[in-house]
Amino acid sequence: MTQRVAVLGLGAMGLPMATWLSKSFEVSGYDLFDQRRQLAAEAGVETVTTARDAVEGADAVLIAVRNRAQLEDVLYGAAGVVTAMKQGAVVILTSTVGVDAVMEVAARLADDGIGMVDAPVSGGPVRAGEGDLLVTCGAYPDVYAAALPVLEAMAGNLVLVGDEPGKGQAMKTVNQLLCGVHIAAAGEALALAGKLGLDQRKALDALMSGAAESFMLGNRGPRAIEAYEGGNPEVASRVDIFVKDMGIVTSAAKSVGLSVPLAAAAEQLYVLGLAQGRGADDDSTIINVVRGEGK
């Protein structure tokens, strides 16, 4: 029975996941930045000053990092937590890093006696803090069973999409295609509403009551309007995350010979936003990339 969980990465998603899991498990949290560790401590999560200390004695190690490079670094690089993990422990990867990366890392972990659950999450920070995420998993049956208590605590909807690591990433790639396109479409629609002289908030309310309603429109819409009006909305999901994710989407599509013109167009908006210096801004600010005004 899983009792102790280490959470590596206390960012926008890692912190609320750690906070929620601490209600049911012994949680030890680590982040590279002092400020994030302080926020976790204030939320009641036990924190430590090294990743190796966090994983010592842990049954499950939940990793919430930004990309493949960070994943490989925390496991085998400077942090090197693999050598501090106990045999039979399970890594739960909640990040979107791509199918190939997960398959390669999972094989390496297996050689070290550690299982991996490929468990990318979707739903945003609020749902992460309520244990209400969509968690799509790919894992070998025995590894999945060992991690199940933690996965069930994290998820409002837990879906096992395949019996090996990589399948969770494949499902998340499909998910991010839609999310990336929907955010871009929401930005276009609300920018058009503004240019046509409509009250954008009334337009958003109307759209959310009809057939054009979507989660991304409702979630990003208010922050997009704030950005359009010259504000700096709270960062819940960064532009550069979708540069990465849409790159994963278009690369995956190319690898199977599938044309994804809508995803490719959305990817270019995020890339342009990055070029404009918006990489660390909330992805709702894509509305200002659409309207053609520099930062």
PDB file of C-alpha atoms in Angstrom, residues 72 76 82 102-114:
ATOM      1  CA  GLU A  72      16.109  13.325 -17.612  1.00  0.00           C
ATOM      2  CA  TYR A  76      19.795  10.880 -14.042  1.00  0.00           C
ATOM      3  CA  VAL A  82      17.217   7.271  -9.211  1.00  0.00           C
ATOM      4  CA  VAL A 102       8.756   8.316 -22.044  1.00  0.00           C
ATOM      5  CA  MET A 103       9.486   4.997 -23.689  1.00  0.00           C
ATOM      6  CA  GLU A 104      13.233   5.602 -23.458  1.00  0.00           C
ATOM      7  CA  VAL A 105      13.138   6.765 -19.834  1.00  0.00           C
ATOM      8  CA  ALA A 106      10.778   3.958 -18.788  1.00  0.00           C
ATOM      9  CA  ALA A 107      13.129   1.334 -20.242  1.00  0.00           C
ATOM     10  CA  ARG A 108      16.060   2.849 -18.382  1.00  0.00           C
ATOM     11  CA  LEU A 109      14.104   2.955 -15.119  1.00  0.00           C
ATOM     12  CA  ALA A 110      13.085  -0.682 -15.528  1.00  0.00           C
ATOM     13  CA  ASP A 111      16.758  -1.632 -15.718  1.00  0.00           C
ATOM     14  CA  ASP A 112      17.181   0.142 -12.375  1.00  0.00           C
ATOM     15  CA  GLY A 113      14.304  -1.757 -10.768  1.00  0.00           C
ATOM     16  CA  ILE A 114      11.857   1.155 -10.864  1.00  0.00           C
TER      17      ILE A 114
END
